[in-house]
Amino acid sequence: MNGFADRGLSEDDFGETKGGLKAFDAFPKTKPTYLTQTQSGANWTLLLLVTCAWLSISEAMRWWVGTTSHTFSVEKGVGHDLQLNLDIVVAMRCQDLHVNVQDASGDRILAGETLKKDHTRWQNWKGGHALAHDANSLAAKYEEEDVHDYLGAAKKKKFPKTPRFRGTPNACRIYGSLEGNKVQGDFHITARGHGYLEFGLEHLEHNQFNFSHVVNELSFGPFYPSLTNPLDNTIEYTPTPDDHFYKFQYYLSVVPTVFTDTSSTIVTNQYAVTEQSHGVSEVSVPGIFFKYDIEPIMLTIAEENGGFLALLIRLVNVVSGVMVAGGWCFRIGEALVEVWGKRNKRSDGLGVLHGRSTSLDEKRGL
């Protein structure tokens, strides 16, 4: 006889020993009647289920949004044309301004004949913000948009209309797109009769100079007005109304950029800008100058999300990992509680024995 029978126990109560294929189970299961349900076990199970649900939802949302990668590479091929999109308001009359583009190849474009000029009032265009002069403030004002925002904005390609005004016009809105060579160049706005020696061009009085301006749009490549560029909605003033000879200079580094996802792709350009402004003498040429340079690299911003099978594999890994780790943590916690309980019982038991021995000693008169 074994020791189980002496205590009224039977091996039949543990697992399945017969009854068809269940008899071949290599891992006999404990009967449900021998499972102890505790409050701590139920709470721990609920915590694990909530954790699995939260991590699974987070993983599914991350898969739905996708991941964005930035890749730099040498630009392939040779580009010959570059479209420049401009929408700027200068606090001078249109007939007093001269707009021109000149690039490193020696070509000169009379931008004033290509771009549109609308009379307006300066008071209607004061909603812009000043251009940041340090990297931290620039990052606060300009943040890269999501790839989907770029792809969605590519559907709009029209300049807004010039708002109506009352009174005498005292400003000029210059806007439109023009084609140039894809090389280093300068786009500048100067006063009539200053900066160029042209026959029959009337000289403008110096006290009428005011190159305060608002840049509503400045971009390169296809015109997508909904995209955010560093100079968009920026405003610059001359320090005082008496600073007629004032020069604003912008230095732009243009980087060809490709935005792509699983369904569509757009090719455009991004740029970084630094700015400086200062007063000049009467022998110099005041105005607004944009100097741009084309970088020989290409930035590809791609958004992609893995297949549905990859999502299922990640979800299985997350759930199984939480369950396994949670089970180990629960067992370790139960073992520590059990050890701590035995230690306390041992301490209480020693205290009782000590007390009995003391009482016997007192009876004996010790």
Coordinates of C-alpha atoms in Angstrom, one line a residue, residues 7-347:
R7 CA -4.6 9.0 4.4
G8 CA -7.8 8.3 2.5
L9 CA -6.5 9.7 -0.8
S10 CA -6.7 8.1 -4.3
E11 CA -4.6 8.6 -7.4
D12 CA -7.8 8.6 -9.4
D13 CA -8.4 12.2 -8.3
F14 CA -5.3 13.4 -10.2
G15 CA -5.7 13.7 -14.0
E16 CA -7.2 11.3 -16.5
T17 CA -5.7 7.8 -16.5
K18 CA -8.2 6.2 -18.9
G19 CA -11.0 7.0 -21.2
G20 CA -9.9 7.1 -24.9
L21 CA -7.3 9.5 -26.1
K22 CA -7.3 11.4 -22.9
A23 CA -5.3 8.6 -21.4
F24 CA -2.3 9.5 -23.6
D25 CA -2.1 13.1 -22.3
A26 CA 1.5 13.6 -21.4
F27 CA 0.6 16.6 -19.1
P28 CA -2.2 15.5 -16.7
K29 CA -4.3 18.5 -15.6
T30 CA -5.3 19.2 -12.0
K31 CA -9.0 18.7 -11.4
P32 CA -11.0 22.0 -11.0
T33 CA -12.0 21.0 -7.5
Y34 CA -8.4 21.4 -6.4
L35 CA -8.0 24.9 -7.8
T36 CA -8.0 27.6 -5.1
Q37 CA -9.6 30.8 -6.1
T38 CA -8.3 33.9 -4.2
Q39 CA -9.2 37.6 -4.3
S40 CA -5.6 38.5 -5.1
G41 CA -5.5 36.0 -8.1
A42 CA -8.7 37.5 -9.5
N43 CA -7.4 41.0 -9.2
W44 CA -4.2 40.1 -10.8
T45 CA -6.0 38.4 -13.7
L46 CA -8.2 41.5 -14.2
L47 CA -5.0 43.6 -14.2
L48 CA -3.4 41.4 -16.9
L49 CA -6.5 41.5 -19.1
V50 CA -6.7 45.3 -18.9
T51 CA -2.9 45.5 -19.7
C52 CA -3.3 43.2 -22.7
A53 CA -6.3 45.2 -24.0
W54 CA -4.5 48.5 -23.6
L55 CA -1.3 47.4 -25.2
S56 CA -3.2 45.7 -28.1
I57 CA -5.2 48.9 -28.8
S58 CA -2.0 50.9 -28.7
E59 CA -0.3 48.5 -31.1
A60 CA -3.2 48.6 -33.5
M61 CA -3.4 52.4 -33.5
R62 CA 0.4 52.6 -34.1
W63 CA -0.1 50.2 -37.0
W64 CA -3.0 52.2 -38.4
V65 CA -1.0 55.5 -38.3
G66 CA 2.1 53.9 -39.7
T67 CA 5.8 54.8 -39.2
T68 CA 7.6 57.7 -40.9
S69 CA 11.1 57.3 -42.2
H70 CA 13.5 60.0 -43.4
T71 CA 16.1 59.0 -46.0
F72 CA 18.8 61.2 -47.5
S73 CA 20.3 60.3 -50.8
V74 CA 22.2 61.9 -53.7
E75 CA 19.6 63.4 -56.1
K76 CA 19.4 61.2 -59.2
G77 CA 19.3 62.8 -62.6
V78 CA 19.7 66.4 -63.6
G79 CA 16.9 68.9 -63.0
H80 CA 16.7 71.9 -65.3
D81 CA 13.7 73.9 -64.2
L82 CA 12.6 75.1 -60.8
Q83 CA 9.3 76.7 -60.1
L84 CA 9.2 79.6 -57.6
N85 CA 5.9 80.5 -55.9
L86 CA 5.7 83.9 -54.2
D87 CA 3.0 85.8 -52.4
I88 CA 4.4 88.9 -50.7
V89 CA 2.9 92.3 -49.7
V90 CA 5.3 95.4 -49.7
A91 CA 4.3 98.6 -48.0
M92 CA 4.9 100.6 -51.3
R93 CA 2.9 101.3 -54.4
C94 CA 3.1 98.8 -57.2
Q95 CA 4.4 101.3 -59.7
D96 CA 7.3 102.1 -57.4
L97 CA 8.6 98.6 -57.2
H98 CA 10.9 96.6 -59.4
V99 CA 10.9 92.8 -59.2
N100 CA 13.7 90.7 -60.8
V101 CA 15.3 87.3 -60.8
Q102 CA 18.9 86.6 -61.7
D103 CA 20.5 83.1 -61.4
A104 CA 24.1 81.8 -61.5
S105 CA 23.8 80.8 -65.2
G106 CA 23.4 84.5 -66.1
D107 CA 19.8 84.3 -67.1
R108 CA 17.7 87.3 -66.0
I109 CA 13.9 87.1 -65.6
L110 CA 11.7 90.1 -65.4
A111 CA 9.5 88.7 -62.7
G112 CA 7.5 91.9 -62.6
E113 CA 6.1 91.0 -66.0
T114 CA 5.3 87.4 -65.0
L115 CA 4.0 87.8 -61.5
K116 CA 0.7 89.6 -60.7
K117 CA 0.5 92.9 -58.9
D118 CA -2.5 94.0 -57.0
H119 CA -3.0 97.3 -55.3
T120 CA -3.9 97.0 -51.6
R121 CA -3.7 98.6 -48.2
W122 CA -0.9 97.8 -45.8
Q123 CA -3.3 97.8 -42.8
N124 CA -5.0 94.7 -44.2
W125 CA -1.9 92.5 -44.0
K126 CA -0.6 92.7 -40.4
G127 CA -1.6 89.2 -39.2
G128 CA 1.8 87.6 -39.7
H129 CA 4.4 86.7 -37.1
A130 CA 8.1 87.8 -37.0
L131 CA 10.6 85.3 -38.4
A132 CA 12.5 83.5 -35.6
H133 CA 16.2 84.3 -35.4
D134 CA 17.3 81.3 -33.5
A135 CA 16.8 77.5 -33.9
N136 CA 14.6 77.0 -30.8
S137 CA 12.1 79.7 -31.6
L138 CA 12.1 78.7 -35.3
A139 CA 11.3 75.1 -34.3
A140 CA 8.4 76.4 -32.2
K141 CA 6.8 78.3 -35.1
Y142 CA 7.6 75.7 -37.8
E143 CA 6.9 72.1 -37.4
E144 CA 6.9 69.4 -40.0
E145 CA 3.5 68.3 -41.0
D146 CA 2.3 64.7 -41.3
V147 CA 2.8 63.0 -44.7
H148 CA -1.0 62.7 -45.2
D149 CA -1.3 66.5 -44.7
Y150 CA 1.2 67.0 -47.5
L151 CA -0.5 64.6 -49.8
G152 CA -3.9 66.0 -49.1
A153 CA -2.7 69.6 -49.6
A154 CA -1.4 68.8 -53.0
K155 CA -4.9 69.0 -54.4
K156 CA -5.1 72.8 -53.9
K157 CA -3.1 75.0 -56.3
K158 CA -4.7 78.4 -56.4
F159 CA -3.7 81.7 -54.9
P160 CA -6.4 83.4 -52.8
K161 CA -7.9 86.6 -54.1
T162 CA -6.7 90.0 -52.9
P163 CA -9.2 91.3 -50.2
R164 CA -11.1 94.4 -51.0
F165 CA -10.2 97.7 -49.4
R166 CA -11.3 101.2 -49.1
G167 CA -9.3 104.3 -49.5
T168 CA -6.1 105.0 -51.4
P169 CA -3.8 102.0 -51.9
N170 CA -0.5 102.3 -50.1
A171 CA 0.9 98.7 -50.6
C172 CA 1.4 96.2 -53.3
R173 CA 0.7 92.5 -53.4
I174 CA 3.0 90.5 -55.7
Y175 CA 2.0 86.9 -56.2
G176 CA 2.2 84.1 -58.7
S177 CA 4.6 81.4 -60.0
L178 CA 7.5 81.7 -62.4
E179 CA 9.9 79.2 -64.0
G180 CA 13.6 79.5 -63.5
N181 CA 16.8 77.4 -63.8
K182 CA 17.5 74.9 -61.1
V183 CA 20.7 76.7 -60.0
Q184 CA 21.7 79.2 -57.4
G185 CA 19.9 82.5 -57.9
D186 CA 18.6 85.8 -56.4
F187 CA 15.1 87.1 -56.3
H188 CA 14.9 90.7 -55.3
I189 CA 12.5 93.5 -54.9
T190 CA 13.9 97.0 -55.2
A191 CA 12.6 100.6 -55.7
R192 CA 12.0 102.0 -59.2
G193 CA 15.2 103.5 -60.6
H194 CA 17.5 101.9 -58.0
G195 CA 19.7 98.8 -58.6
Y196 CA 19.3 98.7 -62.4
L197 CA 20.4 101.2 -65.1
E198 CA 17.5 101.1 -67.5
F199 CA 16.7 103.7 -70.1
G200 CA 13.6 105.8 -69.4
L201 CA 13.1 104.5 -65.8
E202 CA 12.1 107.3 -63.5
H203 CA 14.1 107.7 -60.3
L204 CA 11.9 107.3 -57.1
E205 CA 12.3 109.8 -54.3
H206 CA 14.1 108.4 -51.3
N207 CA 11.5 109.4 -48.8
Q208 CA 9.0 107.1 -50.4
F209 CA 11.1 104.0 -49.6
N210 CA 9.4 101.5 -47.1
F211 CA 10.4 97.9 -47.5
S212 CA 8.3 96.6 -44.6
H213 CA 6.7 93.4 -46.0
V214 CA 4.6 90.4 -45.3
V215 CA 5.5 87.0 -46.8
N216 CA 2.3 85.0 -47.3
E217 CA 3.9 82.3 -49.4
L218 CA 7.4 81.4 -50.6
S219 CA 8.0 77.9 -51.9
F220 CA 9.8 76.0 -54.6
G221 CA 8.4 73.4 -56.9
P222 CA 4.7 72.7 -57.5
F223 CA 2.5 75.2 -55.7
Y224 CA 0.8 73.6 -52.7
P225 CA -0.6 76.6 -50.6
S226 CA -1.7 74.4 -47.7
L227 CA 1.8 73.2 -46.9
T228 CA 3.8 75.1 -44.2
N229 CA 7.1 76.7 -45.1
P230 CA 9.5 78.6 -42.8
L231 CA 8.7 82.0 -44.3
D232 CA 5.0 81.6 -44.7
N233 CA 2.9 84.2 -42.8
T234 CA 6.0 86.2 -41.6
I235 CA 6.2 89.9 -41.3
E236 CA 9.2 92.3 -41.1
Y237 CA 9.2 96.0 -40.4
T238 CA 11.8 98.7 -40.8
P239 CA 12.8 100.0 -37.3
T240 CA 11.3 103.5 -37.9
P241 CA 9.3 105.2 -40.7
D242 CA 12.4 107.3 -41.3
D243 CA 14.6 104.2 -42.1
H244 CA 14.1 104.5 -45.9
F245 CA 17.4 102.8 -46.8
Y246 CA 16.9 99.4 -45.3
K247 CA 17.9 96.0 -46.6
F248 CA 16.3 92.7 -45.9
Q249 CA 18.3 89.6 -46.9
Y250 CA 17.1 86.0 -46.8
Y251 CA 19.5 83.0 -47.4
L252 CA 17.6 79.8 -48.4
S253 CA 19.0 76.3 -48.7
V254 CA 16.6 74.3 -50.9
V255 CA 16.4 70.5 -50.5
P256 CA 14.4 68.4 -53.0
T257 CA 11.9 66.4 -51.1
V258 CA 9.7 63.4 -51.9
F259 CA 6.6 62.6 -49.8
T260 CA 5.2 59.2 -50.3
D261 CA 2.9 56.6 -48.7
T262 CA 1.4 53.4 -50.0
S263 CA -1.1 55.1 -52.3
S264 CA 0.5 58.4 -53.7
T265 CA 3.6 60.4 -54.0
I266 CA 4.4 64.1 -54.5
V267 CA 7.8 65.7 -55.4
T268 CA 8.4 69.2 -54.0
N269 CA 11.1 71.1 -52.1
Q270 CA 11.8 72.2 -48.5
Y271 CA 14.2 74.9 -47.4
A272 CA 15.9 76.3 -44.4
V273 CA 16.3 80.0 -44.0
T274 CA 18.4 82.5 -42.2
E275 CA 17.7 86.3 -42.2
Q276 CA 19.5 89.5 -41.6
S277 CA 18.4 93.1 -41.9
H278 CA 20.2 96.4 -41.5
G279 CA 20.3 99.9 -42.7
V280 CA 22.5 100.8 -45.7
S281 CA 23.9 104.0 -47.0
E282 CA 22.5 106.0 -49.9
V283 CA 25.1 104.7 -52.3
S284 CA 23.8 101.1 -51.7
V285 CA 20.7 99.5 -53.0
P286 CA 17.9 98.9 -50.4
G287 CA 15.2 96.3 -50.9
I288 CA 14.2 92.7 -50.2
F289 CA 16.6 90.0 -51.4
F290 CA 16.1 86.2 -51.4
K291 CA 19.2 84.3 -52.2
Y292 CA 18.6 80.6 -52.7
D293 CA 20.9 77.6 -53.3
I294 CA 19.9 74.1 -54.4
E295 CA 21.4 71.3 -52.3
P296 CA 22.7 68.2 -54.2
I297 CA 20.8 65.8 -51.9
M298 CA 17.3 64.5 -51.9
L299 CA 15.1 63.8 -48.8
T300 CA 12.6 61.0 -49.0
I301 CA 9.9 61.1 -46.3
A302 CA 8.0 57.8 -46.5
E303 CA 5.1 56.6 -44.4
E304 CA 4.4 52.9 -44.3
N305 CA 2.5 50.4 -42.1
G306 CA 3.3 46.7 -42.2
G307 CA 0.8 44.1 -43.4
F308 CA -2.1 42.7 -41.4
L309 CA -0.2 39.5 -40.8
A310 CA 2.6 41.5 -39.1
L311 CA 0.0 43.2 -36.9
L312 CA -1.4 39.8 -35.8
I313 CA 2.1 38.6 -35.0
R314 CA 2.8 41.7 -32.9
L315 CA -0.5 41.3 -31.0
V316 CA 0.1 37.6 -30.3
N317 CA 3.6 38.6 -29.0
V318 CA 2.2 41.3 -26.8
V319 CA -0.6 39.2 -25.2
S320 CA 1.6 36.2 -24.7
G321 CA 4.4 38.2 -23.2
V322 CA 2.1 40.0 -20.8
M323 CA 0.6 36.7 -19.7
V324 CA 3.9 34.9 -19.2
A325 CA 5.5 37.8 -17.4
G326 CA 2.4 38.3 -15.3
G327 CA 2.3 34.6 -14.3
W328 CA 5.9 34.7 -13.2
C329 CA 5.4 37.9 -11.2
F330 CA 2.3 36.4 -9.5
R331 CA 4.1 33.2 -8.6
I332 CA 7.1 35.1 -7.2
G333 CA 4.8 37.4 -5.3
E334 CA 2.9 34.4 -3.8
A335 CA 6.1 32.7 -2.8
L336 CA 7.4 35.8 -1.1
V337 CA 4.1 36.2 0.8
E338 CA 4.3 32.5 1.8
V339 CA 7.9 32.8 3.1
W340 CA 7.0 36.0 5.0
G341 CA 4.0 34.3 6.6
K342 CA 6.0 31.3 7.7
R343 CA 8.6 33.6 9.2
N344 CA 6.0 35.5 11.2
K345 CA 4.4 32.2 12.4
R346 CA 7.9 31.0 13.5
S347 CA 8.5 34.2 15.4

